[in-house]
PDB file of C-alpha atoms in Angstrom:
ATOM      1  CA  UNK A  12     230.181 139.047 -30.160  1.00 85.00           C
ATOM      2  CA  UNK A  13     230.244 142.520 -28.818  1.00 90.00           C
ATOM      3  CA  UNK A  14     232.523 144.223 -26.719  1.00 94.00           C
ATOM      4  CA  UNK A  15     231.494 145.732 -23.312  1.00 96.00           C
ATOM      5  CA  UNK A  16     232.554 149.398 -22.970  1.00 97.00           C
ATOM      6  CA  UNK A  17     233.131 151.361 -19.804  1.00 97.00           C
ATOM      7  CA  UNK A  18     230.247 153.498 -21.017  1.00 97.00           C
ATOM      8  CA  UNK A  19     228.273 150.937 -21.409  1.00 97.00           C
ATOM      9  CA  UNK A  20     229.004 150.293 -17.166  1.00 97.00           C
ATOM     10  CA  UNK A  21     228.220 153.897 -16.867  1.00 97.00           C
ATOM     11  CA  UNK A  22     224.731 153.670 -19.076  1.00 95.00           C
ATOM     12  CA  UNK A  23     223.618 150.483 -17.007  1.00 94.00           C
ATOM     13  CA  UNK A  24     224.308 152.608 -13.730  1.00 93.00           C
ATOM     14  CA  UNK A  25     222.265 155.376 -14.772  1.00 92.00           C
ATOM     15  CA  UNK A  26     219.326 153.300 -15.898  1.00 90.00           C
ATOM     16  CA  UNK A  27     219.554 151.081 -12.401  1.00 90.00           C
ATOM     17  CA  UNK A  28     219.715 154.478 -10.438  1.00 90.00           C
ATOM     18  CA  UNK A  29     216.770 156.114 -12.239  1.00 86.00           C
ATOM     19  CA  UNK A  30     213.896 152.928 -11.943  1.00 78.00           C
ATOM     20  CA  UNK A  31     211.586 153.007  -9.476  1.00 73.00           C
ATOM     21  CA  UNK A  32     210.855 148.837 -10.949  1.00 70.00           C
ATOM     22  CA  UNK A  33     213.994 146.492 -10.099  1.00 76.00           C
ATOM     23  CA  UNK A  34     216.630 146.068 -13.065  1.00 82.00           C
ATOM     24  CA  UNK A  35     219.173 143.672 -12.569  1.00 87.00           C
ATOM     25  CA  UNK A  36     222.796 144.842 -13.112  1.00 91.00           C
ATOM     26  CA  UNK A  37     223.458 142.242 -15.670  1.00 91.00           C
ATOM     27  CA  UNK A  38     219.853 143.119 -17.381  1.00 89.00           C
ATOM     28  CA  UNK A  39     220.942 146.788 -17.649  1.00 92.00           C
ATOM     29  CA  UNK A  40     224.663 145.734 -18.639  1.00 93.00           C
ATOM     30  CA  UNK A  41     222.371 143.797 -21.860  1.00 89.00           C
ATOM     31  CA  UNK A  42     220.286 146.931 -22.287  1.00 90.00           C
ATOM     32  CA  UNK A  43     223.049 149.325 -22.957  1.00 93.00           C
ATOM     33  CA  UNK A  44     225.364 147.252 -24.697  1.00 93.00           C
ATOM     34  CA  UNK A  45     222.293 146.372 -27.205  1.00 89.00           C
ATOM     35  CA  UNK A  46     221.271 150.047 -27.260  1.00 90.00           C
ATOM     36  CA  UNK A  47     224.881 150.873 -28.239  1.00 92.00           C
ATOM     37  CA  UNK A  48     224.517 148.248 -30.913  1.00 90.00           C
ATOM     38  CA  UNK A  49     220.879 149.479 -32.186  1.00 85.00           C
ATOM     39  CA  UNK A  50     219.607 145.948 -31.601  1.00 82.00           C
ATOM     40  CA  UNK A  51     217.458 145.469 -28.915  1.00 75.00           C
ATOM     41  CA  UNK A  52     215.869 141.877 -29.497  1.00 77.00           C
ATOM     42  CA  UNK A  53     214.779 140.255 -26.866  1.00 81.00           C
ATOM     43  CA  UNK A  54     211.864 137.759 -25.966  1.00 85.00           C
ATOM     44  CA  UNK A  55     211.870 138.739 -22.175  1.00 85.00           C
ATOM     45  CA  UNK A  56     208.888 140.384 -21.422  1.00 87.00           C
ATOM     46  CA  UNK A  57     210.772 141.418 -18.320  1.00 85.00           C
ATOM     47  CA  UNK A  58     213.584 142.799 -20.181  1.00 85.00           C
ATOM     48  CA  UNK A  59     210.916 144.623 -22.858  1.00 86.00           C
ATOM     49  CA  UNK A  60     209.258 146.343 -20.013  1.00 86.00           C
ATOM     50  CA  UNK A  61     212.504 147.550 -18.893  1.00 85.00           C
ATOM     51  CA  UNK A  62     213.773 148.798 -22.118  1.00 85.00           C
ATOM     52  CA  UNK A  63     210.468 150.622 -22.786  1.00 86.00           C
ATOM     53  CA  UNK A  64     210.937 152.159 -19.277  1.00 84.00           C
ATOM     54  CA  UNK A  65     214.104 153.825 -20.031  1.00 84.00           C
ATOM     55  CA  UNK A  66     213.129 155.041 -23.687  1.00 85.00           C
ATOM     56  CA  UNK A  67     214.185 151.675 -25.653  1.00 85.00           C
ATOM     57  CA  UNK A  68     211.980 150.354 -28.708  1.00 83.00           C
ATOM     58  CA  UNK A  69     212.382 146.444 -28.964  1.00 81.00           C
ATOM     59  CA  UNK A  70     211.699 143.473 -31.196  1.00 75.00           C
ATOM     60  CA  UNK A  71     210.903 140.497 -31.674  1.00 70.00           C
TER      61      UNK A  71
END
């Protein structure tokens, strides 16, 4: 388990605020905390897209 930071409200925020493509709060929230964490792992292609979008490399 990881901890949710303030910054990590702040980084979902800026992400939301700067995509032209929908990003759902709770989607960003998972981006930045994972960011934070260096592990973004996800099997969403949704999610992938999104992460790619804002400068995120993700696995498999």
């Amino acid at each position: 388990m990881v901890s949710i930071l303030s910054s990590d409200f702040q980084q979902a925020t800026e992400w939301i605020m700067a995509m032209k493509h929908a990003l759902r709060a709770p989607d960003a929230l998972h981006l930045a905390v994972a960011a934070r964490q260096d592990a973004v792992l996800t099997l969403d292609r949704g999610l992938a897209k999104a992460a790619k979008r804002v400068g995120l490399t993700t696995r498999k």
